[in-house]
Short mmCIF file of N, CA and C in Angstrom, two decimals:
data_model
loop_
_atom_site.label_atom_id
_atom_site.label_comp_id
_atom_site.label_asym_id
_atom_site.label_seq_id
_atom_site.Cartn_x
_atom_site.Cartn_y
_atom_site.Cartn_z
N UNK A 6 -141.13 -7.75 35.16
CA UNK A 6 -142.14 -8.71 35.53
C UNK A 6 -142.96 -9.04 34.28
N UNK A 7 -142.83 -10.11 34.06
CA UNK A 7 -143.74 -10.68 32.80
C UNK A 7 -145.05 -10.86 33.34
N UNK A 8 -146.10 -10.19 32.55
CA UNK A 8 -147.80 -10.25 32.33
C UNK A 8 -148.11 -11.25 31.77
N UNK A 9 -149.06 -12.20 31.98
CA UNK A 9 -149.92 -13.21 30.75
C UNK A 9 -151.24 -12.87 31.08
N UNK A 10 -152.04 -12.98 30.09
CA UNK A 10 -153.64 -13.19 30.65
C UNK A 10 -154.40 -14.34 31.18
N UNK A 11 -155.22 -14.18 31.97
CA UNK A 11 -156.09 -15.44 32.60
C UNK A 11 -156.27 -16.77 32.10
N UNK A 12 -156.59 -16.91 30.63
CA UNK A 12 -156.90 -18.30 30.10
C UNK A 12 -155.53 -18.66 29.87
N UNK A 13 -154.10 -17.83 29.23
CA UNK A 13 -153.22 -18.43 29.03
C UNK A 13 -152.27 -19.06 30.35
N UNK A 14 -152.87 -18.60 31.70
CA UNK A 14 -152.07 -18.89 32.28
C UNK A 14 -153.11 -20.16 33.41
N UNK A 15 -153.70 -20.35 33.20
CA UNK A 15 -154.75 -21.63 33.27
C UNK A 15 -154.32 -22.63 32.32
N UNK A 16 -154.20 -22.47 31.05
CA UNK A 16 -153.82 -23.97 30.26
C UNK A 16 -151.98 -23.74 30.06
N UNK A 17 -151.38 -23.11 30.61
CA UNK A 17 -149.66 -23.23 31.17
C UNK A 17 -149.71 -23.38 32.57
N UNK A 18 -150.28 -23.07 33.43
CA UNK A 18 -149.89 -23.28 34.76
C UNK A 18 -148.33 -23.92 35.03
N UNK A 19 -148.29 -25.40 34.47
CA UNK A 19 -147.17 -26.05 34.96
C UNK A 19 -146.00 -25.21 34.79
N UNK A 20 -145.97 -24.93 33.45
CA UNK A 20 -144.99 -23.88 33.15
C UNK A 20 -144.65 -22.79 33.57
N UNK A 21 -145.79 -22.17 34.24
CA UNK A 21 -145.64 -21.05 34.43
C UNK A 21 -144.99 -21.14 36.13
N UNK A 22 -145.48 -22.15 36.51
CA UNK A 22 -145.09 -23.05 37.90
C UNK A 22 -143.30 -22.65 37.92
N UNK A 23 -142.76 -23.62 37.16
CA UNK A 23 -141.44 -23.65 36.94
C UNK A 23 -141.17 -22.51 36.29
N UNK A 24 -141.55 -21.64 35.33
CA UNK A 24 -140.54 -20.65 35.69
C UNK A 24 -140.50 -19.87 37.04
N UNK A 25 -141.73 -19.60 37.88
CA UNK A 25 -141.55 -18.92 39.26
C UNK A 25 -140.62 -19.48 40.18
N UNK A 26 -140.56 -20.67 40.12
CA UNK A 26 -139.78 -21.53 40.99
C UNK A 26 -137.87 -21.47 40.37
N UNK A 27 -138.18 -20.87 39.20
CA UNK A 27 -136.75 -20.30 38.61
C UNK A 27 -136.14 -18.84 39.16
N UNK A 28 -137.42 -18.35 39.98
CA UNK A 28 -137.18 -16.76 40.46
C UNK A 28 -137.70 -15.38 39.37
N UNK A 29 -138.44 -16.41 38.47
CA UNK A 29 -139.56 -15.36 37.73
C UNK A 29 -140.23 -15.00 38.92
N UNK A 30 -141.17 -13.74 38.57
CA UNK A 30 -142.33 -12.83 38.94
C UNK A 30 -143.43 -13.01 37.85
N UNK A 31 -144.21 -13.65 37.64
CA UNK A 31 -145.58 -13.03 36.64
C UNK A 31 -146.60 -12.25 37.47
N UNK A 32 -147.15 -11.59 36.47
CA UNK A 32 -148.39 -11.02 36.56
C UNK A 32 -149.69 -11.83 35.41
N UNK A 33 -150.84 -11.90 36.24
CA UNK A 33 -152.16 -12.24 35.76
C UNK A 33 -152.73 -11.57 35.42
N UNK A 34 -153.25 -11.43 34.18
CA UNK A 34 -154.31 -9.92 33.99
C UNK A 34 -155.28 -10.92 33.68
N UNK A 35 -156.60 -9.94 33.63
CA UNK A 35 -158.06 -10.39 33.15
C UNK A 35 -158.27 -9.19 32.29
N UNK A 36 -158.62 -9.23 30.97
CA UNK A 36 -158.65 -7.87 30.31
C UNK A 36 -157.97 -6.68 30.91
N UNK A 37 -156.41 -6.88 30.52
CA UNK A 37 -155.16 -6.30 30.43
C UNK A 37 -155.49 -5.73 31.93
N UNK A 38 -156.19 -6.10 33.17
CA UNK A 38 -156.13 -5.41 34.33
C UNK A 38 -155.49 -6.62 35.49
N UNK A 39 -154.42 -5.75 36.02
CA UNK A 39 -153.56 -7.29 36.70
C UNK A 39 -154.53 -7.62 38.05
N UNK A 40 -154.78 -9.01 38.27
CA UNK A 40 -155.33 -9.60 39.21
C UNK A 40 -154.45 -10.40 40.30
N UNK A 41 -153.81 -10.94 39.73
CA UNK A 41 -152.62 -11.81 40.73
C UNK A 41 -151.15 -11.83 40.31
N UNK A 42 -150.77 -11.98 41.36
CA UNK A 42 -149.10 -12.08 41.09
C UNK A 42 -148.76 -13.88 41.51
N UNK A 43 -147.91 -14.21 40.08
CA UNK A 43 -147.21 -15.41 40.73
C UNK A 43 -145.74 -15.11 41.08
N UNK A 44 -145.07 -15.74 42.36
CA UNK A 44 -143.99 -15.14 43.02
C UNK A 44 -143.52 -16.59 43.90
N UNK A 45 -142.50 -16.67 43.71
CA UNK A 45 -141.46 -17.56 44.69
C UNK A 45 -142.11 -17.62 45.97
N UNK A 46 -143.04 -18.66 46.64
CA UNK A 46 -143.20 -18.57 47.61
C UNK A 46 -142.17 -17.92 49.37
N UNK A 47 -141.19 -18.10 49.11
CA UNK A 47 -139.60 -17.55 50.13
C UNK A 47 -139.97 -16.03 50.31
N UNK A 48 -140.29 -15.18 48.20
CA UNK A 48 -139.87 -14.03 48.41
C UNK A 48 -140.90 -13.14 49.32
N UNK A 49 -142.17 -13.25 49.24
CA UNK A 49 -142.83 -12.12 50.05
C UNK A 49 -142.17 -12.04 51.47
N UNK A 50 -142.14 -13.23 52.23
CA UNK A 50 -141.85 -13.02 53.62
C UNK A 50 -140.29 -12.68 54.12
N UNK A 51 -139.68 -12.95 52.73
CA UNK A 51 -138.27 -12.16 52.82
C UNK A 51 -138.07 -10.61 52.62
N UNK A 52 -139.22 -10.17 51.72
CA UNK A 52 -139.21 -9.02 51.38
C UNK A 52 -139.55 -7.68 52.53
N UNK A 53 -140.85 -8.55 53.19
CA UNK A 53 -141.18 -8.42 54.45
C UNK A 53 -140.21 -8.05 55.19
N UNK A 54 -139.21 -8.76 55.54
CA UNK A 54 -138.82 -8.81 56.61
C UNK A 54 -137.60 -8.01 56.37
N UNK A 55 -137.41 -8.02 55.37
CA UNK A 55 -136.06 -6.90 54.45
C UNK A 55 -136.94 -5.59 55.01
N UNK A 56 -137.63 -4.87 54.32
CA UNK A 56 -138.56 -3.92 54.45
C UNK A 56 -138.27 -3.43 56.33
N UNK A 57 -138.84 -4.12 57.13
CA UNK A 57 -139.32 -3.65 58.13
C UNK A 57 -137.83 -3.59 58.89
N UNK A 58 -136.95 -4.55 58.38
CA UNK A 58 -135.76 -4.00 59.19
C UNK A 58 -135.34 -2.87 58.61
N UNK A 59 -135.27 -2.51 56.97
CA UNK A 59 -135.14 -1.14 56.52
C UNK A 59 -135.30 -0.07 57.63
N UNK A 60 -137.02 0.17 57.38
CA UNK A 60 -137.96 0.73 58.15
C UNK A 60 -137.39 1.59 59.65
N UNK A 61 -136.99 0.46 60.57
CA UNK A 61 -136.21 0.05 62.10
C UNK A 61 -134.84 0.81 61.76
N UNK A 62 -134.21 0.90 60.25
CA UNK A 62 -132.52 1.24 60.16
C UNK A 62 -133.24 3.03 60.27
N UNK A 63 -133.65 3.09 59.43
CA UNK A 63 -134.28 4.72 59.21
C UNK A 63 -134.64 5.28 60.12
N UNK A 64 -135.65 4.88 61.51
CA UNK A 64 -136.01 5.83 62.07
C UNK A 64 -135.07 6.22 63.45
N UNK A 65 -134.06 5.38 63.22
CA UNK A 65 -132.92 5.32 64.31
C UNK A 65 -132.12 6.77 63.96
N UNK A 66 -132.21 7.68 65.31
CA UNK A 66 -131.40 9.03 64.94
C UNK A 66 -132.20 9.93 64.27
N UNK A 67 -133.26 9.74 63.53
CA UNK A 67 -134.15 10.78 62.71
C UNK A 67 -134.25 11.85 63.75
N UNK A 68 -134.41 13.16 63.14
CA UNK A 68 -134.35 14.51 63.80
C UNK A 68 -135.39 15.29 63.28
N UNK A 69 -136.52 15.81 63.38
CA UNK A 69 -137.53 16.72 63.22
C UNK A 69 -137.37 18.50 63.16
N UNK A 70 -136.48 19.34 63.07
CA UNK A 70 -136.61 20.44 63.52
C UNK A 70 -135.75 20.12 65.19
N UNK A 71 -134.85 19.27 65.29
CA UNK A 71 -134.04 19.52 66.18
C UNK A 71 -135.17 18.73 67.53
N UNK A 72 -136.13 17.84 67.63
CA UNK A 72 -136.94 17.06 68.08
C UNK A 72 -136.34 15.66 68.16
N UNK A 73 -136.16 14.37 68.78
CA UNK A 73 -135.89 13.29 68.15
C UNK A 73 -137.51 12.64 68.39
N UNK A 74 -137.88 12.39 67.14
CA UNK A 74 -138.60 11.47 66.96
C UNK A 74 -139.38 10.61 68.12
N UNK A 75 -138.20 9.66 68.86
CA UNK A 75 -139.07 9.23 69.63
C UNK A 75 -140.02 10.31 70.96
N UNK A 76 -139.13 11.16 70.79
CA UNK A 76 -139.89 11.99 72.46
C UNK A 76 -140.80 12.72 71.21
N UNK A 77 -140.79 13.21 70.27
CA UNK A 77 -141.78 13.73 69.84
C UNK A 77 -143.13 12.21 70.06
N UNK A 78 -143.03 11.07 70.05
CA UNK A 78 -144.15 9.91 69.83
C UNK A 78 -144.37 9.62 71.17
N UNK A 79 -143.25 10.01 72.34
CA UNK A 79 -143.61 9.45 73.65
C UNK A 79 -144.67 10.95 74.60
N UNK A 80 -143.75 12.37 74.05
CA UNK A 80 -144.77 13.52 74.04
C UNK A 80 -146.87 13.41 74.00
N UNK A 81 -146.86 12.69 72.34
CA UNK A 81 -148.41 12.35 72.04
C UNK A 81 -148.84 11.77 72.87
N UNK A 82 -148.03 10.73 73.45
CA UNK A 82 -148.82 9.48 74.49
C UNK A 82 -149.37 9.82 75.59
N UNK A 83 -148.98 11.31 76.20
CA UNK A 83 -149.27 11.51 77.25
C UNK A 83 -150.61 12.00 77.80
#
């Protein structure tokens, strides 16, 4: 992920526009501390949604000490 700082990426914007829209990532710093991310508008809510089906693949079958998971969460509810 490429870093620029605040003023340089205020008088590039356009540029910096098109490369994100190329499938760059930047980062914004303000005295070398990152403030914003520029990112492909598509990717967060893809990433999202990658993620949480992950998430959904993993806890399918998980075993505790010979527990499954869900009756250990339906157990608490009671």
């Amino acid at each position: 992920m490429t870093e620029i700082g605040a003023y340089e990426a205020k008088t590039h914007l356009s540029e910096l526009l098109a490369r994100v829209a190329q499938g760059e990532q930047i980062v914004i710093t303000k005295h070398g501390n990152p403030i914003a991310y520029l990112v492909p508008a598509g990717n967060r809510r893809t990433a999202a949604s990658e993620v949480i089906r992950e998430i959904r693949q993993l806890r399918k079958g998980i075993r505790l000490k010979g527990f499954r998971l869900k009756a250990l969460m339906s157990e608490g509810r009671r």
